[in-house]
XYZ file of C-alpha atoms in Angstrom:
241
model
C -35.676 -7.128 -2.020
C -38.178 -9.474 -3.332
C -41.915 -9.092 -2.046
C -42.079 -10.996 1.239
C -38.987 -10.364 2.356
C -38.090 -7.734 4.755
C -35.019 -5.561 3.714
C -33.867 -6.016 7.379
C -33.472 -9.766 7.302
C -31.278 -10.190 4.753
C -29.150 -5.748 4.954
C -26.160 -6.178 3.222
C -27.857 -7.467 -0.122
C -30.957 -4.814 -0.134
C -27.868 -2.013 0.585
C -26.046 -2.795 -2.999
C -29.206 -3.188 -4.738
C -30.850 -0.546 -4.136
C -29.165 3.000 -2.437
C -26.071 1.764 -2.461
C -25.318 0.163 -5.806
C -23.295 2.771 -6.650
C -21.088 1.839 -4.773
C -21.073 -1.520 -4.746
C -18.986 -4.310 -6.669
C -19.684 -7.959 -7.950
C -23.071 -8.665 -10.127
C -24.913 -12.864 -10.098
C -25.567 -13.558 -6.506
C -23.609 -12.029 -4.918
C -22.161 -7.843 -3.875
C -19.795 -5.823 -1.832
C -19.410 -2.316 -1.208
C -16.499 -1.195 -2.780
C -13.078 -2.032 -0.115
C -12.112 1.345 0.577
C -15.478 1.791 1.869
C -16.476 -0.543 3.616
C -15.600 -4.576 4.453
C -18.768 -6.187 4.006
C -19.875 -8.511 1.354
C -23.908 -9.779 1.615
C -25.393 -12.405 -0.959
C -29.877 -12.979 -2.475
C -29.980 -15.926 -0.860
C -27.598 -18.901 0.840
C -27.920 -20.998 -2.163
C -24.952 -22.870 -4.740
C -24.262 -20.025 -6.499
C -24.330 -17.567 -3.807
C -21.106 -18.956 -2.768
C -20.264 -19.273 -5.894
C -20.763 -15.568 -6.867
C -19.719 -14.819 -3.639
C -16.190 -16.324 -3.451
C -15.689 -14.967 -7.226
C -15.131 -11.202 -5.625
C -13.265 -12.036 -2.859
C -10.216 -9.912 -2.364
C -6.420 -10.160 -3.301
C -6.508 -12.543 -0.118
C -9.270 -14.557 -0.642
C -10.704 -12.996 2.301
C -15.372 -12.005 2.750
C -17.007 -11.027 5.825
C -20.562 -11.646 5.929
C -23.115 -10.216 8.414
C -26.740 -11.266 9.012
C -29.452 -12.143 10.825
C -29.236 -15.272 10.972
C -27.149 -18.719 11.286
C -23.614 -18.578 8.638
C -23.605 -21.621 7.860
C -20.693 -22.172 4.108
C -20.296 -24.540 1.347
C -17.180 -27.113 2.662
C -13.612 -25.653 1.617
C -14.914 -22.076 2.626
C -12.663 -21.384 6.164
C -13.701 -19.807 8.709
C -11.337 -16.868 10.420
C -13.735 -15.746 13.513
C -16.840 -14.900 13.901
C -19.571 -13.041 15.901
C -23.285 -12.904 16.994
C -24.491 -9.248 17.704
C -28.475 -7.028 18.446
C -29.801 -5.794 15.149
C -32.043 -2.658 17.350
C -34.407 -0.934 15.781
C -35.649 2.399 17.183
C -39.313 2.624 15.424
C -40.738 6.435 17.361
C -38.200 9.555 18.238
C -35.754 9.263 20.166
C -35.880 9.416 24.070
C -34.262 9.923 27.142
C -31.486 12.565 25.451
C -28.757 13.834 27.968
C -28.120 17.428 26.889
C -24.769 18.798 25.470
C -23.063 20.782 27.993
C -20.898 24.512 26.339
C -18.032 23.586 29.149
C -16.669 20.338 29.783
C -16.519 20.221 34.098
C -14.066 18.061 34.365
C -11.277 19.553 31.644
C -12.684 23.016 30.852
C -12.453 22.987 27.144
C -15.123 24.323 25.610
C -17.790 21.030 24.185
C -19.037 21.285 20.658
C -21.122 19.333 18.076
C -20.643 19.385 14.560
C -21.399 17.034 11.460
C -18.459 15.856 9.948
C -16.549 15.121 6.339
C -13.312 14.484 3.916
C -11.378 17.362 6.473
C -12.061 15.186 9.535
C -11.079 11.458 8.108
C -7.338 11.164 10.116
C -9.450 12.029 12.990
C -12.317 9.293 12.438
C -9.820 6.707 11.775
C -7.161 7.365 15.263
C -10.571 8.288 16.904
C -12.130 4.139 15.749
C -8.632 2.655 16.024
C -8.745 4.122 20.019
C -12.127 2.662 20.362
C -12.480 -0.207 18.170
C -16.815 0.449 17.266
C -16.325 -1.610 14.347
C -15.094 -1.411 10.565
C -14.195 2.288 9.644
C -12.015 2.905 6.572
C -10.067 5.594 4.757
C -13.608 6.169 2.158
C -15.993 5.265 4.902
C -17.651 8.416 5.781
C -19.028 9.291 1.742
C -21.785 7.357 3.265
C -22.859 10.600 4.880
C -24.131 11.706 8.230
C -21.722 11.958 10.775
C -21.608 13.795 13.744
C -18.937 14.751 15.393
C -18.798 16.636 19.942
C -15.047 18.028 20.416
C -13.141 19.428 23.062
C -12.172 21.730 21.624
C -10.235 21.218 18.728
C -9.871 17.395 19.326
C -12.612 14.600 18.527
C -13.746 12.584 20.848
C -17.200 11.300 20.441
C -19.185 10.110 16.707
C -21.368 8.199 15.177
C -22.908 7.739 11.654
C -24.278 5.982 8.936
C -23.818 3.146 6.585
C -25.787 0.340 5.448
C -29.448 1.565 3.797
C -31.229 -1.603 2.831
C -34.772 -0.540 1.369
C -36.916 2.610 3.967
C -34.337 1.539 6.821
C -30.561 3.306 7.474
C -28.124 2.136 9.731
C -26.199 3.873 13.079
C -22.930 3.301 13.130
C -19.558 3.872 14.235
C -20.801 5.029 17.472
C -17.602 6.033 19.655
C -16.720 7.519 22.334
C -12.678 7.915 23.627
C -11.866 6.678 27.079
C -11.216 10.790 28.177
C -14.861 11.116 27.382
C -16.930 8.263 28.889
C -19.711 9.136 31.129
C -20.627 12.365 30.006
C -23.918 10.520 27.508
C -22.229 11.759 24.456
C -23.056 8.035 22.790
C -26.619 9.031 23.528
C -26.295 12.425 21.741
C -24.524 11.469 18.346
C -26.693 7.982 18.464
C -29.357 10.082 18.992
C -28.460 13.607 16.870
C -27.939 10.802 13.596
C -31.176 9.121 14.166
C -32.783 11.750 13.849
C -31.577 13.085 10.800
C -32.858 8.983 8.856
C -36.210 9.872 9.985
C -36.183 13.253 9.066
C -35.243 12.036 5.152
C -38.591 9.192 6.139
C -36.372 5.820 6.800
C -36.399 4.105 10.135
C -32.922 4.347 12.323
C -31.690 0.337 13.192
C -28.307 -0.461 14.226
C -26.166 -3.673 14.980
C -24.674 -4.156 18.486
C -22.289 -6.914 19.396
C -24.382 -9.064 22.072
C -21.392 -9.073 24.920
C -21.291 -5.433 24.704
C -22.799 -4.614 28.081
C -22.205 -1.824 28.276
C -24.016 -0.424 25.085
C -27.702 -2.284 25.722
C -28.775 0.090 28.007
C -27.848 2.863 25.896
C -29.082 1.680 22.872
C -32.841 0.235 24.982
C -32.986 3.741 27.076
C -32.581 5.687 23.435
C -36.010 3.990 23.216
C -34.139 1.052 19.763
C -35.413 -2.466 20.643
C -34.091 -5.860 19.336
C -35.808 -7.807 16.414
C -33.273 -10.310 15.124
C -30.613 -11.573 16.160
C -26.905 -11.849 13.388
C -24.165 -13.722 12.875
C -21.023 -12.031 11.717
C -17.899 -14.292 9.130
C -14.940 -13.291 8.249
C -14.207 -16.323 5.832
C -11.791 -16.956 3.039
C -12.482 -18.724 -0.112
C -11.191 -22.380 -1.606
C -8.109 -22.286 -2.566
C -8.587 -22.276 -6.824
């Protein structure tokens, strides 16, 4: 990032210029994640040259997804397909108020376990995301690392992991729990576990949660996350050539 700019003020751009440069596509003033890793794009700023470079790296369908604090104001000719807002939340200390993980689920009698997730778990991870819709998760998102899952027997019922890594920070993402395993504190447990791994690496955990996700906000607040900024996200289609 340029001097005087906080990495979390432009997290996608910061991550793709730094730690995640190996999975970045593009050049000039716009970059995007490799399309099998993540949907997000980043720009250096809101100048016309940045939007022109962004148009050059749009997919074959002309789509881009932008995610950053502050409003997104696209130039004329771009079509907005959907948009929304979220809370960017940062954990400055260690997680607190973390429930204990039971060894046996009292409702089902199944053994409960927690372990790191990897490529062999991708099918189950994709299926869990499809059922719970925490946000984008693609076939190779797991390669960004740090995913933790909770199992009932052999069935994955909750998970969280790492996504963007702007300088000095790491985003916790894909926090989700299957409907069959709710009200057991699993979202708090996996979030705290991922956060502890991030802090052990010397980075600060942060996450993004939609402003209308009223169930998740208290969970993260109890763990010690505090709102830093209001974020915007938008899916746009570039102007026709």
